[in-house]
CSV table of C-alpha atoms and ligand atoms in Angstrom, one decimal:
chain,number,residue,atom,x,y,z
A,1,MET,CA,-19.6,15.8,30.6
A,2,LYS,CA,-17.0,13.3,29.3
A,3,ARG,CA,-17.6,11.9,25.8
A,4,ILE,CA,-15.8,8.7,24.9
A,5,SER,CA,-15.2,8.3,21.1
A,6,ASP,CA,-15.9,4.9,19.6
A,7,LYS,CA,-13.7,5.7,16.6
A,8,TYR,CA,-9.9,5.5,16.5
A,9,GLN,CA,-8.5,8.4,14.6
A,10,ILE,CA,-5.2,7.4,13.1
A,11,PHE,CA,-3.0,10.3,12.2
A,12,ASP,CA,0.5,9.6,10.9
A,13,LYS,CA,2.1,12.6,9.3
A,14,ASN,CA,4.4,10.4,7.1
A,15,GLU,CA,1.3,9.6,5.2
A,16,VAL,CA,1.3,13.1,3.7
A,17,GLU,CA,4.6,12.4,2.2
A,18,ILE,CA,3.7,8.8,1.1
A,19,LEU,CA,0.6,10.2,-0.7
A,20,ALA,CA,2.6,13.0,-2.3
A,21,GLU,CA,5.0,10.5,-3.7
A,22,GLN,CA,2.3,8.4,-5.1
A,23,LEU,CA,0.6,11.4,-6.6
A,24,GLU,CA,3.9,12.5,-8.2
A,25,SER,CA,4.3,9.0,-9.7
A,26,GLY,CA,1.1,9.8,-11.7
A,27,LYS,CA,-0.1,6.2,-11.1
A,28,LEU,CA,-3.4,6.3,-9.2
A,29,SER,CA,-5.5,3.5,-10.7
A,30,GLY,CA,-6.2,0.1,-9.3
A,31,THR,CA,-3.8,-1.6,-11.6
A,32,SER,CA,-0.8,0.4,-10.4
A,33,VAL,CA,2.2,-1.5,-8.9
A,34,ALA,CA,1.2,0.1,-5.5
A,35,ILE,CA,-1.6,-2.5,-5.4
A,36,GLN,CA,0.6,-5.5,-6.0
A,37,ASP,CA,2.9,-4.0,-3.3
A,38,TYR,CA,0.1,-3.7,-0.8
A,39,GLU,CA,-1.3,-7.2,-1.7
A,40,ASP,CA,2.2,-8.8,-1.1
A,41,ASP,CA,2.4,-7.1,2.3
A,42,LEU,CA,-1.2,-8.3,3.2
A,43,SER,CA,-0.4,-11.9,2.3
A,44,GLN,CA,2.8,-11.8,4.2
A,45,PHE,CA,1.3,-10.2,7.3
A,46,PHE,CA,-1.6,-12.6,7.4
A,47,ASP,CA,0.4,-15.6,6.3
A,48,ALA,CA,-1.9,-16.2,3.3
A,49,LYS,CA,-0.8,-17.4,-0.1
A,50,PHE,CA,-2.9,-14.8,-2.0
A,51,ALA,CA,-4.4,-11.4,-1.2
A,52,VAL,CA,-6.7,-9.4,-3.5
A,53,ALA,CA,-7.4,-5.8,-2.6
A,54,VAL,CA,-10.9,-4.5,-3.4
A,55,SER,CA,-12.9,-1.4,-3.1
A,56,SER,CA,-14.9,-2.3,0.1
A,57,GLY,CA,-15.7,-5.1,2.6
A,58,THR,CA,-19.0,-5.5,0.8
A,59,ALA,CA,-17.2,-5.9,-2.5
A,60,ALA,CA,-14.9,-8.5,-0.8
A,61,ILE,CA,-18.0,-10.6,0.0
A,62,GLN,CA,-19.3,-10.4,-3.6
A,63,VAL,CA,-15.9,-11.2,-4.9
A,64,ALA,CA,-15.6,-14.3,-2.5
A,65,LEU,CA,-19.0,-15.6,-3.6
A,66,PHE,CA,-18.2,-15.2,-7.3
A,67,SER,CA,-14.7,-16.6,-7.2
A,68,LEU,CA,-16.0,-19.7,-5.2
A,69,GLY,CA,-18.3,-20.4,-8.2
A,70,LEU,CA,-21.6,-19.8,-6.4
A,71,SER,CA,-24.5,-19.3,-8.8
A,72,LYS,CA,-28.1,-18.1,-8.9
A,73,GLY,CA,-30.4,-20.0,-6.5
A,74,ASP,CA,-27.6,-21.5,-4.4
A,75,LYS,CA,-28.2,-21.1,-0.7
A,76,VAL,CA,-25.7,-19.5,1.7
A,77,MET,CA,-26.1,-20.0,5.5
A,78,LEU,CA,-25.1,-17.4,7.9
A,79,THR,CA,-25.8,-16.3,11.4
A,80,PRO,CA,-28.3,-13.4,11.9
A,81,THR,CA,-26.0,-11.7,14.4
A,82,CYS,CA,-24.0,-10.2,11.5
A,83,PRO,CA,-24.5,-6.7,10.0
A,84,MET,CA,-26.7,-6.2,6.9
A,85,MET,CA,-23.6,-5.6,4.9
A,86,THR,CA,-22.9,-9.4,5.0
A,87,VAL,CA,-26.3,-10.3,3.7
A,88,TYR,CA,-26.9,-7.7,0.9
A,89,PRO,CA,-24.1,-9.1,-1.3
A,90,ILE,CA,-25.6,-12.6,-1.0
A,91,ILE,CA,-29.0,-11.4,-2.2
A,92,PHE,CA,-27.5,-9.2,-4.9
A,93,ALA,CA,-25.7,-12.2,-6.3
A,94,GLY,CA,-29.0,-14.0,-6.7
A,95,LEU,CA,-28.2,-16.3,-3.9
A,96,VAL,CA,-30.5,-17.1,-1.0
A,97,PRO,CA,-29.4,-16.4,2.5
A,98,VAL,CA,-30.6,-18.9,5.2
A,99,PHE,CA,-30.2,-17.8,8.7
A,100,VAL,CA,-28.8,-20.4,11.1
A,101,ASP,CA,-28.4,-20.0,14.9
A,102,THR,CA,-25.3,-19.2,16.7
A,103,GLU,CA,-23.9,-21.1,19.7
A,104,ALA,CA,-25.2,-19.9,23.0
A,105,ASP,CA,-21.9,-18.4,23.9
A,106,SER,CA,-20.1,-17.6,20.6
A,107,PHE,CA,-21.0,-16.0,17.2
A,108,GLY,CA,-20.0,-19.2,15.5
A,109,PHE,CA,-22.8,-21.1,13.6
A,110,ASP,CA,-24.6,-23.8,15.5
A,111,ILE,CA,-23.7,-27.1,13.8
A,112,GLU,CA,-27.0,-28.8,14.8
A,113,ASP,CA,-29.0,-25.9,13.3
A,114,VAL,CA,-27.1,-26.1,10.1
A,115,VAL,CA,-27.9,-29.8,9.8
A,116,LYS,CA,-31.5,-29.1,10.6
A,117,LYS,CA,-31.9,-26.4,8.0
A,118,PHE,CA,-29.8,-28.0,5.4
A,119,ASP,CA,-30.9,-29.0,1.9
A,120,SER,CA,-29.2,-29.9,-1.4
A,121,LYS,CA,-29.1,-26.2,-2.5
A,122,VAL,CA,-26.8,-25.1,0.4
A,123,ARG,CA,-23.3,-24.5,-0.9
A,124,ALA,CA,-21.6,-22.4,1.7
A,125,VAL,CA,-21.7,-21.2,5.3
A,126,ILE,CA,-20.3,-17.8,6.4
A,127,ASP,CA,-19.1,-17.2,10.0
A,128,ILE,CA,-18.9,-13.6,11.3
A,129,PRO,CA,-16.8,-13.1,14.5
A,130,MET,CA,-18.5,-10.0,15.6
A,131,TRP,CA,-16.3,-7.3,17.3
A,132,GLY,CA,-13.4,-9.7,16.7
A,133,TYR,CA,-14.5,-12.4,19.3
A,134,PRO,CA,-13.4,-15.7,17.7
A,135,MET,CA,-15.3,-18.9,17.3
A,136,ASP,CA,-13.8,-22.4,17.0
A,137,VAL,CA,-13.1,-22.1,13.3
A,138,LYS,CA,-11.2,-25.4,13.2
A,139,LYS,CA,-14.2,-27.4,14.2
A,140,ARG,CA,-16.4,-25.6,11.7
A,141,GLN,CA,-13.9,-25.8,8.9
A,142,GLU,CA,-13.8,-29.6,9.4
A,143,PHE,CA,-17.5,-29.8,9.5
A,144,CYS,CA,-18.0,-27.8,6.3
A,145,HIS,CA,-15.4,-29.9,4.4
A,146,SER,CA,-16.7,-33.2,5.5
A,147,HIS,CA,-20.2,-32.0,4.3
A,148,ASP,CA,-18.9,-30.6,0.9
A,149,LEU,CA,-19.7,-27.0,2.0
A,150,LEU,CA,-17.6,-24.0,1.4
A,151,TYR,CA,-16.5,-22.1,4.6
A,152,ILE,CA,-16.3,-18.3,4.2
A,153,LEU,CA,-15.2,-15.9,7.0
A,154,ASP,CA,-16.3,-12.3,7.1
A,155,LEU,CA,-13.4,-10.9,9.1
A,156,ALA,CA,-14.3,-7.2,8.6
A,157,GLN,CA,-14.0,-6.7,12.4
A,158,ALA,CA,-11.5,-9.4,13.1
A,159,HIS,CA,-8.1,-8.3,11.8
A,160,GLY,CA,-5.6,-10.0,14.1
A,161,SER,CA,-8.1,-12.4,15.8
A,162,LYS,CA,-6.7,-15.9,16.2
A,163,PHE,CA,-7.6,-19.5,16.9
A,164,GLY,CA,-5.1,-22.0,18.0
A,165,GLY,CA,-2.4,-19.3,17.6
A,166,LYS,CA,-3.1,-18.8,13.9
A,167,TYR,CA,-5.1,-16.1,12.2
A,168,LEU,CA,-8.8,-17.0,11.7
A,169,SER,CA,-8.3,-16.6,7.9
A,170,LYS,CA,-6.1,-19.8,7.9
A,171,TYR,CA,-9.2,-21.9,8.5
A,172,CYS,CA,-11.4,-21.1,5.6
A,173,ASP,CA,-11.8,-21.1,1.8
A,174,VAL,CA,-11.9,-17.3,1.5
A,175,ALA,CA,-11.6,-14.6,4.2
A,176,CYS,CA,-13.2,-11.3,3.5
A,177,PHE,CA,-12.0,-8.1,5.2
A,178,SER,CA,-13.1,-4.4,5.2
A,179,THR,CA,-10.7,-1.5,5.6
A,180,HIS,CA,-13.4,1.1,6.1
A,181,ASP,CA,-12.4,4.0,8.3
A,182,ARG,CA,-13.9,2.4,11.5
A,183,LYS,CA,-12.0,-0.9,11.1
A,184,ILE,CA,-8.6,-1.8,12.7
A,185,LEU,CA,-6.9,-1.5,9.3
A,186,SER,CA,-8.3,1.6,7.6
A,187,THR,CA,-7.8,2.9,4.1
A,188,GLY,CA,-10.9,5.2,4.4
A,189,GLU,CA,-12.9,2.9,2.1
A,190,GLY,CA,-11.6,-0.5,1.0
A,191,GLY,CA,-11.3,-4.2,1.6
A,192,PHE,CA,-9.5,-7.4,0.6
A,193,ILE,CA,-9.8,-11.1,0.4
A,194,LEU,CA,-7.3,-13.7,1.5
A,195,THR,CA,-7.2,-17.3,0.2
A,196,ASP,CA,-4.6,-20.1,-0.2
A,197,ASP,CA,-6.2,-21.4,-3.3
A,198,ARG,CA,-4.5,-20.1,-6.6
A,199,GLN,CA,-7.6,-20.6,-8.8
A,200,THR,CA,-9.9,-18.7,-6.4
A,201,ALA,CA,-7.4,-15.8,-6.2
A,202,GLU,CA,-7.1,-15.6,-9.9
A,203,SER,CA,-10.9,-15.7,-10.4
A,204,ALA,CA,-11.3,-13.0,-7.7
A,205,LYS,CA,-8.7,-10.8,-9.3
A,206,SER,CA,-10.2,-11.2,-12.7
A,207,PHE,CA,-13.7,-10.4,-11.3
A,208,THR,CA,-12.4,-7.0,-9.9
A,209,GLN,CA,-11.0,-6.0,-13.3
A,210,PHE,CA,-13.8,-6.8,-15.8
A,211,GLY,CA,-12.5,-10.3,-16.4
A,212,PHE,CA,-9.2,-8.8,-17.4
A,213,MET,CA,-11.1,-7.3,-20.3
A,214,LYS,CA,-10.7,-10.4,-22.5
A,215,GLY,CA,-14.4,-10.6,-23.2
A,216,VAL,CA,-14.4,-14.2,-21.9
A,217,ASP,CA,-15.1,-14.1,-18.1
A,218,PHE,CA,-17.6,-11.8,-16.4
A,219,GLY,CA,-16.3,-9.0,-14.2
A,220,LEU,CA,-16.9,-5.7,-12.7
A,221,ASN,CA,-14.8,-2.9,-11.4
A,222,TYR,CA,-14.1,-3.6,-7.7
A,223,LYS,CA,-10.5,-2.4,-7.7
A,224,LEU,CA,-8.9,-0.5,-4.8
A,225,GLY,CA,-7.3,2.8,-5.8
A,226,ALA,CA,-3.5,3.3,-5.6
A,227,LEU,CA,-3.7,6.1,-3.0
A,228,GLN,CA,-5.7,3.9,-0.6
A,229,ALA,CA,-3.3,1.0,-1.2
A,230,THR,CA,-0.3,3.2,-0.2
A,231,ILE,CA,-2.1,4.2,3.0
A,232,GLY,CA,-3.0,0.5,3.7
A,233,LYS,CA,0.6,-0.6,3.2
A,234,ASN,CA,1.8,2.0,5.7
A,235,ARG,CA,-0.9,1.3,8.3
A,236,LEU,CA,-0.5,-2.4,8.1
A,237,LYS,CA,2.8,-1.8,9.9
A,238,GLN,CA,1.0,-0.5,13.0
A,239,VAL,CA,-1.7,-3.1,13.3
A,240,ASN,CA,0.3,-5.2,15.8
A,241,SER,CA,1.1,-2.2,18.1
A,242,GLN,CA,-2.5,-1.3,17.9
A,243,LEU,CA,-3.5,-4.8,19.0
A,244,VAL,CA,-1.1,-4.6,21.9
A,245,LYS,CA,-2.6,-1.3,23.1
A,246,ARG,CA,-6.2,-2.6,22.7
A,247,LYS,CA,-5.3,-5.6,24.8
A,248,GLU,CA,-3.7,-3.5,27.5
A,249,ASN,CA,-6.8,-1.3,27.6
A,250,SER,CA,-9.0,-4.4,27.9
A,251,ASP,CA,-6.9,-6.0,30.6
A,252,LEU,CA,-7.1,-2.7,32.7
A,253,LEU,CA,-10.8,-2.4,32.1
A,254,ARG,CA,-11.4,-6.0,33.1
A,255,SER,CA,-9.4,-5.6,36.3
A,256,LEU,CA,-11.4,-2.5,37.3
A,257,ILE,CA,-15.0,-3.7,36.6
A,258,LYS,CA,-16.7,-4.9,39.8
A,259,ASN,CA,-20.4,-5.2,38.9
A,260,ASN,CA,-21.8,-8.7,39.4
A,261,SER,CA,-24.3,-8.2,36.5
A,262,VAL,CA,-21.6,-7.9,33.8
A,263,SER,CA,-18.7,-9.9,32.6
A,264,GLU,CA,-16.5,-10.1,29.5
A,265,PHE,CA,-18.1,-12.0,26.7
A,266,LYS,CA,-16.6,-15.5,26.7
A,267,ILE,CA,-13.6,-15.9,24.5
A,268,THR,CA,-13.8,-19.3,22.8
A,269,GLU,CA,-11.2,-21.7,24.2
A,270,ARG,CA,-7.9,-21.5,22.2
A,271,GLY,CA,-9.2,-18.2,20.7
A,272,THR,CA,-7.5,-14.7,20.8
A,273,ALA,CA,-9.7,-11.6,20.5
A,274,ASN,CA,-8.3,-8.5,18.7
A,275,TYR,CA,-10.3,-6.1,21.0
A,276,TYR,CA,-11.9,-4.3,18.1
A,277,THR,CA,-14.2,-3.5,21.0
A,278,TYR,CA,-14.5,-4.9,24.5
A,279,LEU,CA,-17.6,-7.0,24.7
A,280,LEU,CA,-19.7,-7.2,27.8
A,281,SER,CA,-22.3,-9.9,28.6
A,282,LEU,CA,-25.1,-8.3,30.6
A,283,ARG,CA,-27.3,-10.0,33.2
A,284,PHE,CA,-29.7,-7.1,34.1
A,285,LYS,CA,-33.5,-7.4,34.1
A,286,ASP,CA,-33.4,-4.4,31.7
A,287,ASN,CA,-30.1,-4.6,29.7
A,288,LEU,CA,-31.2,-1.8,27.3
A,289,GLY,CA,-31.7,0.4,30.4
A,290,PHE,CA,-28.0,-0.1,31.3
A,291,ILE,CA,-26.8,0.6,27.8
A,292,LYS,CA,-28.8,3.9,27.7
A,293,TYR,CA,-27.4,4.8,31.2
A,294,LEU,CA,-23.8,4.4,29.8
A,295,GLU,CA,-24.8,6.5,26.7
A,296,GLU,CA,-26.0,9.2,29.0
A,297,LYS,CA,-22.6,9.1,30.7
A,298,GLY,CA,-21.0,9.6,27.2
A,299,ILE,CA,-20.0,6.0,26.7
A,300,PRO,CA,-21.3,4.9,23.3
A,301,SER,CA,-22.5,1.4,22.3
A,302,ASP,CA,-22.6,-0.3,18.9
A,303,ILE,CA,-25.9,-2.0,20.1
A,304,THR,CA,-27.8,1.3,19.9
A,305,ARG,CA,-25.7,2.8,17.2
A,306,TYR,CA,-26.7,0.1,14.8
A,307,SER,CA,-30.1,-0.9,16.4
A,308,TYR,CA,-28.6,-4.4,16.8
A,309,LEU,CA,-31.1,-7.1,16.3
A,310,PRO,CA,-31.2,-10.6,14.7
A,311,LEU,CA,-31.3,-9.5,11.1
A,312,TYR,CA,-34.5,-11.4,10.1
A,313,GLU,CA,-36.4,-9.1,12.4
A,314,LEU,CA,-35.6,-6.1,10.1
A,315,PRO,CA,-38.1,-5.3,7.2
A,316,ALA,CA,-35.6,-6.0,4.5
A,317,PHE,CA,-35.1,-9.6,5.6
A,318,LEU,CA,-38.6,-10.6,6.8
A,319,GLU,CA,-38.9,-13.1,3.9
A,320,TYR,CA,-35.9,-15.0,5.4
A,321,GLY,CA,-37.5,-15.1,8.8
A,322,THR,CA,-36.8,-18.1,11.0
A,323,VAL,CA,-36.1,-18.9,14.6
A,324,CYS,CA,-32.6,-18.6,16.1
A,325,ALA,CA,-33.1,-18.8,19.8
A,326,ASN,CA,-29.4,-18.4,20.8
A,327,ALA,CA,-28.8,-15.5,18.5
A,328,GLU,CA,-32.0,-13.8,19.8
A,329,LEU,CA,-30.8,-14.1,23.3
A,330,LEU,CA,-27.2,-13.3,22.6
A,331,SER,CA,-28.1,-10.1,20.8
A,332,LYS,CA,-30.1,-8.8,23.8
A,333,THR,CA,-27.4,-9.6,26.4
A,334,ILE,CA,-24.3,-7.8,25.1
A,335,THR,CA,-22.9,-4.4,24.7
A,336,THR,CA,-19.7,-2.9,23.4
A,337,ILE,CA,-17.1,-0.7,25.2
A,338,PRO,CA,-14.5,1.2,23.2
A,339,VAL,CA,-10.8,0.2,24.0
A,340,HIS,CA,-9.0,1.5,20.9
A,341,PRO,CA,-5.6,3.2,21.3
A,342,GLY,CA,-7.2,6.6,21.6
A,343,ILE,CA,-8.8,5.6,24.9
A,344,THR,CA,-6.7,6.9,27.9
A,345,VAL,CA,-6.2,5.3,31.3
A,346,ASP,CA,-8.4,8.1,32.7
A,347,ASP,CA,-11.1,7.1,30.2
A,348,ILE,CA,-11.0,3.5,31.3
A,349,GLN,CA,-11.2,4.4,34.9
A,350,TYR,CA,-14.2,6.6,34.2
A,351,ILE,CA,-15.9,3.8,32.2
A,352,ALA,CA,-15.3,1.2,35.0
A,353,GLU,CA,-16.6,3.7,37.6
A,354,CYS,CA,-19.7,4.3,35.6
A,355,ILE,CA,-20.3,0.6,35.3
A,356,ASN,CA,-19.6,-0.1,38.9
A,357,LEU,CA,-21.9,2.6,40.2
A,358,TYR,CA,-24.9,1.4,38.2
A,359,GLU,CA,-27.7,-0.1,40.3
A,360,GLU,CA,-30.7,-1.5,38.6
A,361,ARG,CA,-33.9,-0.3,40.3
B,1,LIG,C1,-17.8,-3.2,8.0
B,1,LIG,C2,-18.4,-4.5,7.8
B,1,LIG,C3,-18.7,-5.0,6.4
B,1,LIG,C4,-18.8,-4.0,5.3
B,1,LIG,O1,-17.5,-3.4,5.0
B,1,LIG,P1,-17.6,-2.1,4.1
B,1,LIG,O2,-16.1,-1.8,3.8
B,1,LIG,O3,-18.2,-1.0,4.9
B,1,LIG,O4,-18.3,-2.4,2.8
B,1,LIG,C5,-19.1,-6.3,6.3
B,1,LIG,N1,-19.2,-7.1,7.3
B,1,LIG,C6,-18.8,-6.7,8.6
B,1,LIG,C7,-18.9,-7.7,9.7
B,1,LIG,C8,-18.4,-5.4,8.8
B,1,LIG,O5,-18.2,-5.0,10.1
């Protein structure tokens, strides 16, 4: 039986040489010039004033919370459709996560619910464009700034996603990225933050290096290693061609799907998706039945891989329980389809055929 992989395996034989060169230089730590080089390329690519490379996406979120000056007891609002990796750093920093609803048809926070659940302890809101499907970040940035709230984006799945023709990271105080091996830009493990604010960038950099070891400012070691930075620098060059291929695959898949119970998840007006995966909205009586049928056909879904639920339904987050009606419905009416550059035209035809042949009993 056919097995569709949900992981894009990059192999570039130049990287063996690039790594050898870095090894020969003898400079492997997170303060090597290779890091600065990589950060320069990141800020240029994403049109950000500053980039700080860090050891993971989770570290990026911790760095963002610290560098924005959030402190113990402050509340941070976020949508429960995100993965647990967005919430754990909030809790670890002594902050209190407050789950707010999404819109009915996007992963963006519901402004009305933020207003309803707001109190004087709330300092920041995090939006998480899952699978790279953008929300109207402009509207939300304006809302946050007029209410004296910080706006953070967790763009771990959204490298290259845009709003109004600009990268999502242009619309927030700090954007957090992961470069874990499953993400569009991979360094194996790793991450980075982007910001246009010099003081935030300096505070972030300092935090990743023990406060520059001056014994004044608090810090930990969240540096990215030099070998990973050289890989990141090299792979950044193929992000755009990857996005083109992902879009081609998605366009073909969309044109072949003829099943009235599914359609592509709505892309917010003025938004551009990066097609980290293709996201389907499902209108079956038993959506999970459809997802399991696709799995039996060798087509994997993130929904079952990660037991996708509004987070407050998981034991670790029960104490933050609340009601987010849109998020609850949204999480039960979607599934992901791999469209990375390793997926062939044959694969896409097979996937579409499986979707089209499905009849709910
Ligand atoms: C992958 C991911 C993270 C965590 O990144 P790591 O590099 O694995 O620590 C955080 N948030 C989202 C939305 C992610 O997809």
